[in-house]
mmCIF file of C-alpha atoms in Angstrom:
data_model
loop_
_atom_site.group_PDB
_atom_site.id
_atom_site.type_symbol
_atom_site.label_atom_id
_atom_site.label_comp_id
_atom_site.label_asym_id
_atom_site.label_seq_id
_atom_site.Cartn_x
_atom_site.Cartn_y
_atom_site.Cartn_z
ATOM 1 C CA LEU A 77 0.001 -0.008 0.017
ATOM 2 C CA ILE A 78 1.234 3.511 -0.903
ATOM 3 C CA ILE A 79 -0.523 6.397 0.832
ATOM 4 C CA PHE A 80 -0.056 9.978 -0.368
ATOM 5 C CA ASP A 81 -0.738 13.067 1.733
ATOM 6 C CA LEU A 82 -2.470 15.753 -0.371
ATOM 7 C CA ASP A 83 -1.297 19.259 0.606
ATOM 8 C CA GLY A 84 2.429 19.743 -0.151
ATOM 9 C CA VAL A 85 2.726 16.300 -1.726
ATOM 10 C CA LEU A 86 0.307 16.153 -4.658
ATOM 11 C CA VAL A 87 -0.662 19.865 -4.844
ATOM 12 C CA ASP A 88 0.912 23.070 -3.709
ATOM 13 C CA THR A 89 -1.764 24.378 -1.474
ATOM 14 C CA LYS A 90 0.204 25.793 1.415
ATOM 15 C CA ASN A 91 -0.278 29.402 0.092
ATOM 16 C CA ILE A 92 -3.925 28.701 -0.593
ATOM 17 C CA HIS A 93 -4.604 27.601 2.954
ATOM 18 C CA PHE A 94 -2.544 30.511 4.326
ATOM 19 C CA ILE A 95 -4.382 33.104 2.177
ATOM 20 C CA ALA A 96 -7.882 31.629 2.793
ATOM 21 C CA LEU A 97 -7.333 31.467 6.565
ATOM 22 C CA ASN A 98 -6.111 35.033 6.821
ATOM 23 C CA LYS A 99 -8.899 36.378 4.699
ATOM 24 C CA ALA A 100 -11.378 34.669 6.970
ATOM 25 C CA LEU A 101 -9.589 35.941 10.049
ATOM 26 C CA LYS A 102 -9.559 39.497 8.712
ATOM 27 C CA LYS A 103 -13.364 39.457 8.573
ATOM 28 C CA ILE A 104 -13.307 39.098 12.364
ATOM 29 C CA ASN A 105 -10.300 41.272 13.259
ATOM 30 C CA ASN A 106 -6.839 42.013 11.765
ATOM 31 C CA LYS A 107 -5.182 41.196 15.089
ATOM 32 C CA PHE A 108 -5.841 37.491 14.483
ATOM 33 C CA VAL A 109 -3.986 37.361 11.185
ATOM 34 C CA ILE A 110 -0.875 35.154 11.181
ATOM 35 C CA THR A 111 2.467 35.495 9.372
ATOM 36 C CA TYR A 112 3.575 33.072 6.713
ATOM 37 C CA ASN A 113 6.502 31.937 8.908
ATOM 38 C CA ASP A 114 4.101 31.173 11.795
ATOM 39 C CA HIS A 115 1.885 29.330 9.344
ATOM 40 C CA LEU A 116 4.768 27.091 8.348
ATOM 41 C CA LYS A 117 6.096 26.702 11.888
ATOM 42 C CA PHE A 118 2.836 26.116 13.826
ATOM 43 C CA TYR A 119 -0.122 25.615 11.634
ATOM 44 C CA ASP A 120 1.063 23.706 8.468
ATOM 45 C CA GLY A 121 -0.502 20.283 8.266
ATOM 46 C CA LEU A 122 -3.263 20.941 10.865
ATOM 47 C CA SER A 123 -6.927 20.859 10.083
ATOM 48 C CA THR A 124 -8.817 24.124 10.121
ATOM 49 C CA TYR A 125 -10.415 23.418 13.489
ATOM 50 C CA GLN A 126 -7.026 22.536 14.901
ATOM 51 C CA LYS A 127 -5.675 25.830 13.576
ATOM 52 C CA LEU A 128 -8.575 27.731 15.160
ATOM 53 C CA ASN A 129 -8.039 26.074 18.485
ATOM 54 C CA LEU A 130 -4.291 26.974 18.319
ATOM 55 C CA LEU A 131 -5.328 30.587 17.448
ATOM 56 C CA THR A 132 -7.503 30.656 20.485
ATOM 57 C CA GLN A 133 -4.507 29.578 22.609
ATOM 58 C CA GLN A 134 -1.992 31.899 20.953
ATOM 59 C CA LYS A 135 -4.035 34.946 19.965
ATOM 60 C CA LYS A 136 -7.036 34.695 22.229
ATOM 61 C CA LEU A 137 -9.468 34.136 19.330
ATOM 62 C CA PRO A 138 -12.883 33.800 20.788
ATOM 63 C CA LYS A 139 -14.339 30.307 20.181
ATOM 64 C CA LYS A 140 -17.690 31.864 19.215
ATOM 65 C CA TYR A 141 -16.142 32.812 15.856
ATOM 66 C CA HIS A 142 -14.750 29.371 15.022
ATOM 67 C CA GLU A 143 -17.664 28.147 12.960
ATOM 68 C CA GLU A 144 -17.957 31.428 10.982
ATOM 69 C CA ILE A 145 -14.254 31.461 10.191
ATOM 70 C CA TRP A 146 -14.357 27.798 9.263
ATOM 71 C CA GLN A 147 -17.148 28.298 6.775
ATOM 72 C CA ASN A 148 -15.555 31.427 5.283
ATOM 73 C CA LYS A 149 -12.181 29.683 4.999
ATOM 74 C CA LYS A 150 -13.829 26.698 3.354
ATOM 75 C CA ASN A 151 -15.525 28.835 0.633
ATOM 76 C CA MET A 152 -12.375 30.806 -0.025
ATOM 77 C CA THR A 153 -10.244 27.647 -0.214
ATOM 78 C CA LYS A 154 -12.613 26.132 -2.722
ATOM 79 C CA ASN A 155 -12.471 29.234 -4.977
ATOM 80 C CA LEU A 156 -8.631 29.460 -4.828
ATOM 81 C CA ILE A 157 -8.201 25.759 -5.598
ATOM 82 C CA LYS A 158 -10.317 26.129 -8.756
ATOM 83 C CA LYS A 159 -8.215 29.057 -9.821
ATOM 84 C CA LEU A 160 -4.708 27.924 -8.857
ATOM 85 C CA VAL A 161 -4.484 24.115 -8.792
ATOM 86 C CA LYS A 162 -3.608 22.691 -12.249
ATOM 87 C CA LYS A 163 -3.434 19.136 -13.626
ATOM 88 C CA ASP A 164 0.085 17.667 -13.342
ATOM 89 C CA PRO A 165 1.075 15.155 -16.053
ATOM 90 C CA ASN A 166 3.927 13.921 -13.851
ATOM 91 C CA ILE A 167 1.543 13.001 -10.989
ATOM 92 C CA SER A 168 -0.877 11.372 -13.477
ATOM 93 C CA ASN A 169 1.954 9.163 -14.857
ATOM 94 C CA ILE A 170 3.192 8.193 -11.351
ATOM 95 C CA PHE A 171 -0.259 7.115 -10.266
ATOM 96 C CA LYS A 172 -0.873 5.251 -13.465
ATOM 97 C CA ARG A 173 2.399 3.307 -13.222
ATOM 98 C CA LEU A 174 2.053 2.559 -9.525
ATOM 99 C CA SER A 175 -1.558 1.419 -9.721
ATOM 100 C CA LYS A 176 -0.484 -1.554 -11.831
ATOM 101 C CA LYS A 177 1.323 -3.051 -8.831
ATOM 102 C CA TYR A 178 0.277 -1.335 -5.637
ATOM 103 C CA LYS A 179 -2.894 -0.239 -3.841
ATOM 104 C CA ILE A 180 -3.063 3.586 -3.685
ATOM 105 C CA ALA A 181 -4.669 5.795 -1.036
ATOM 106 C CA VAL A 182 -4.783 9.541 -0.417
ATOM 107 C CA ALA A 183 -5.127 10.680 3.182
ATOM 108 C CA THR A 184 -5.345 14.326 4.197
ATOM 109 C CA ASN A 185 -6.070 16.645 7.045
ATOM 110 C CA ALA A 186 -8.107 18.698 4.587
ATOM 111 C CA ILE A 187 -11.860 18.443 4.415
ATOM 112 C CA ARG A 188 -13.623 16.057 1.957
ATOM 113 C CA ASP A 189 -14.576 18.950 -0.428
ATOM 114 C CA THR A 190 -10.944 20.018 -0.805
ATOM 115 C CA LEU A 191 -9.813 16.472 -1.324
ATOM 116 C CA ASN A 192 -12.402 15.726 -4.001
ATOM 117 C CA ASP A 193 -11.840 19.025 -5.812
ATOM 118 C CA CYS A 194 -8.050 18.461 -5.917
ATOM 119 C CA LEU A 195 -8.267 14.872 -7.098
ATOM 120 C CA GLU A 196 -10.716 15.796 -9.806
ATOM 121 C CA ILE A 197 -8.472 18.605 -11.111
ATOM 122 C CA LEU A 198 -5.448 16.312 -11.021
ATOM 123 C CA GLY A 199 -7.442 13.671 -12.952
ATOM 124 C CA ILE A 200 -6.200 10.663 -10.905
ATOM 125 C CA ASN A 201 -9.410 9.314 -9.340
ATOM 126 C CA GLN A 202 -9.272 6.252 -11.596
ATOM 127 C CA TYR A 203 -5.947 5.212 -10.034
ATOM 128 C CA ILE A 204 -6.943 5.751 -6.374
ATOM 129 C CA ASN A 205 -8.436 2.801 -4.437
ATOM 130 C CA PHE A 206 -9.276 4.700 -1.302
ATOM 131 C CA SER A 207 -9.317 8.341 -0.023
ATOM 132 C CA ILE A 208 -9.873 9.742 3.393
ATOM 133 C CA SER A 209 -10.263 13.276 4.824
ATOM 134 C CA ASN A 210 -10.211 14.676 8.316
ATOM 135 C CA GLU A 211 -14.013 14.470 8.303
ATOM 136 C CA ASP A 212 -13.755 10.629 8.033
ATOM 137 C CA VAL A 213 -11.847 10.202 11.338
ATOM 138 C CA GLU A 214 -12.381 11.087 14.993
ATOM 139 C CA PHE A 215 -8.789 12.243 15.417
ATOM 140 C CA ALA A 216 -6.892 14.172 12.711
ATOM 141 C CA LYS A 217 -3.169 14.120 12.184
ATOM 142 C CA PRO A 218 -0.827 14.065 14.124
ATOM 143 C CA ASN A 219 -2.874 11.185 15.505
ATOM 144 C CA PRO A 220 -2.129 8.101 13.338
ATOM 145 C CA GLN A 221 -5.812 7.115 13.032
ATOM 146 C CA ILE A 222 -6.185 8.334 9.406
ATOM 147 C CA TYR A 223 -3.312 6.107 8.293
ATOM 148 C CA LEU A 224 -4.340 3.109 10.380
ATOM 149 C CA LYS A 225 -7.816 3.323 8.783
ATOM 150 C CA CYS A 226 -6.201 3.054 5.339
ATOM 151 C CA MET A 227 -4.252 -0.026 6.379
ATOM 152 C CA THR A 228 -7.310 -1.647 7.940
ATOM 153 C CA HIS A 229 -9.331 -0.942 4.743
ATOM 154 C CA PHE A 230 -6.815 -2.916 2.678
ATOM 155 C CA GLY A 231 -5.962 -5.455 5.340
ATOM 156 C CA VAL A 232 -2.217 -4.654 5.197
ATOM 157 C CA SER A 233 0.358 -4.192 7.985
ATOM 158 C CA PRO A 234 2.473 -1.082 8.649
ATOM 159 C CA ASP A 235 5.585 -2.734 7.269
ATOM 160 C CA GLU A 236 3.684 -3.206 3.951
ATOM 161 C CA THR A 237 2.779 0.482 3.820
ATOM 162 C CA LEU A 238 4.698 3.429 2.463
ATOM 163 C CA ILE A 239 3.551 6.991 3.331
ATOM 164 C CA LEU A 240 4.542 10.238 1.512
ATOM 165 C CA GLU A 241 4.402 13.240 3.825
ATOM 166 C CA ASP A 242 5.751 16.752 3.800
ATOM 167 C CA SER A 243 4.696 18.640 7.030
ATOM 168 C CA PRO A 244 5.996 17.865 10.543
ATOM 169 C CA ILE A 245 2.437 17.141 11.640
ATOM 170 C CA GLY A 246 1.915 14.635 8.835
ATOM 171 C CA ARG A 247 5.285 12.915 9.391
ATOM 172 C CA LYS A 248 4.521 12.531 13.065
ATOM 173 C CA SER A 249 1.282 10.851 12.198
ATOM 174 C CA ALA A 250 2.947 8.570 9.630
ATOM 175 C CA LEU A 251 5.677 7.502 12.043
ATOM 176 C CA ALA A 252 3.141 6.929 14.837
ATOM 177 C CA SER A 253 1.367 4.446 12.491
ATOM 178 C CA LYS A 254 4.619 2.423 12.268
ATOM 179 C CA ALA A 255 4.504 2.546 8.513
ATOM 180 C CA LYS A 256 7.522 3.361 6.263
ATOM 181 C CA LEU A 257 7.960 7.106 5.646
ATOM 182 C CA LEU A 258 9.120 8.872 2.527
ATOM 183 C CA PRO A 259 9.636 12.547 3.600
ATOM 184 C CA ILE A 260 8.834 15.126 0.986
ATOM 185 C CA GLU A 261 10.482 18.572 1.089
ATOM 186 C CA LYS A 262 8.970 19.914 -2.187
ATOM 187 C CA LEU A 263 6.647 18.688 -4.914
ATOM 188 C CA GLY A 264 9.572 17.794 -7.139
ATOM 189 C CA ASP A 265 10.573 15.069 -4.674
ATOM 190 C CA VAL A 266 7.470 13.166 -5.644
ATOM 191 C CA THR A 267 8.907 11.035 -8.530
ATOM 192 C CA LEU A 268 8.432 7.516 -9.594
ATOM 193 C CA ASN A 269 12.119 6.845 -9.131
ATOM 194 C CA ASN A 270 12.151 8.143 -5.550
ATOM 195 C CA ILE A 271 9.128 6.026 -4.567
ATOM 196 C CA ILE A 272 10.415 2.822 -6.102
ATOM 197 C CA SER A 273 13.869 3.285 -4.703
ATOM 198 C CA HIS A 274 12.403 3.838 -1.220
ATOM 199 C CA ILE A 275 10.315 0.707 -1.556
ATOM 200 C CA ASN A 276 13.349 -1.372 -2.699
ATOM 201 C CA ILE A 277 15.485 -0.014 0.190
ATOM 202 C CA ASN A 278 12.804 -0.997 2.709
ATOM 203 C CA LYS A 279 12.494 -4.429 1.173
ATOM 204 C CA LYS A 280 16.280 -4.932 1.388
ATOM 205 C CA ASN A 281 16.328 -3.782 5.003
ATOM 206 C CA LYS A 282 13.500 -6.158 5.861
ATOM 207 C CA LEU A 283 15.358 -9.091 4.187
ATOM 208 C CA LEU A 284 18.512 -8.239 6.124
ATOM 209 C CA SER A 285 16.579 -7.927 9.344
ATOM 210 C CA ASN A 286 14.932 -11.293 8.824
ATOM 211 C CA SER A 287 18.339 -12.893 7.915
ATOM 212 C CA ASP A 288 19.779 -11.564 11.141
ATOM 213 C CA LYS A 289 16.899 -13.143 13.139
ATOM 214 C CA TRP A 290 17.549 -16.539 11.555
ATOM 215 C CA ALA A 291 21.292 -16.251 12.212
ATOM 216 C CA SER A 292 20.704 -15.504 15.871
#
């Protein structure tokens, strides 16, 4: 099983989420707006509700505004995705090739609407066997539940699973699930060669580990 995160792995939506959140916050009060550095350091990879709870802790954002901000951010994100996210032939080719041998899932801390919109624009739905959003789990990342649900769906173990993640929050979730992690720094790191190489390295390490057990 190969599981892809969405934001920062398949689509470059960091700026989209940053812009949409700040626009929604400005409607309440400019004092709640966050800097891009803070977004990357504290908020990247969190669900919108997690971001709002953190804003309540750090900037004293009243909880009575959470639902209004969430709805405004959702609408703005949807509009920005339609304008800025483009189909990527490289991603399409990767999914087409991998789908011949592996089960493929996409797991994201984004809401289902964002997930569906991005997958439709990318044109890769036909290659995906399972997709899951933060609305499909009780606990979002960094809790590993979202990845464990993927493994349970396919009946595979963590050592049969590779996860591609970019944010610290996502990587923490992936490692907590005990699956293999392929860290992504930028979209250009998502290549067929990198994925296959990582799988082969993990297979080799597993064989060596099993051989050591027999030797002992």
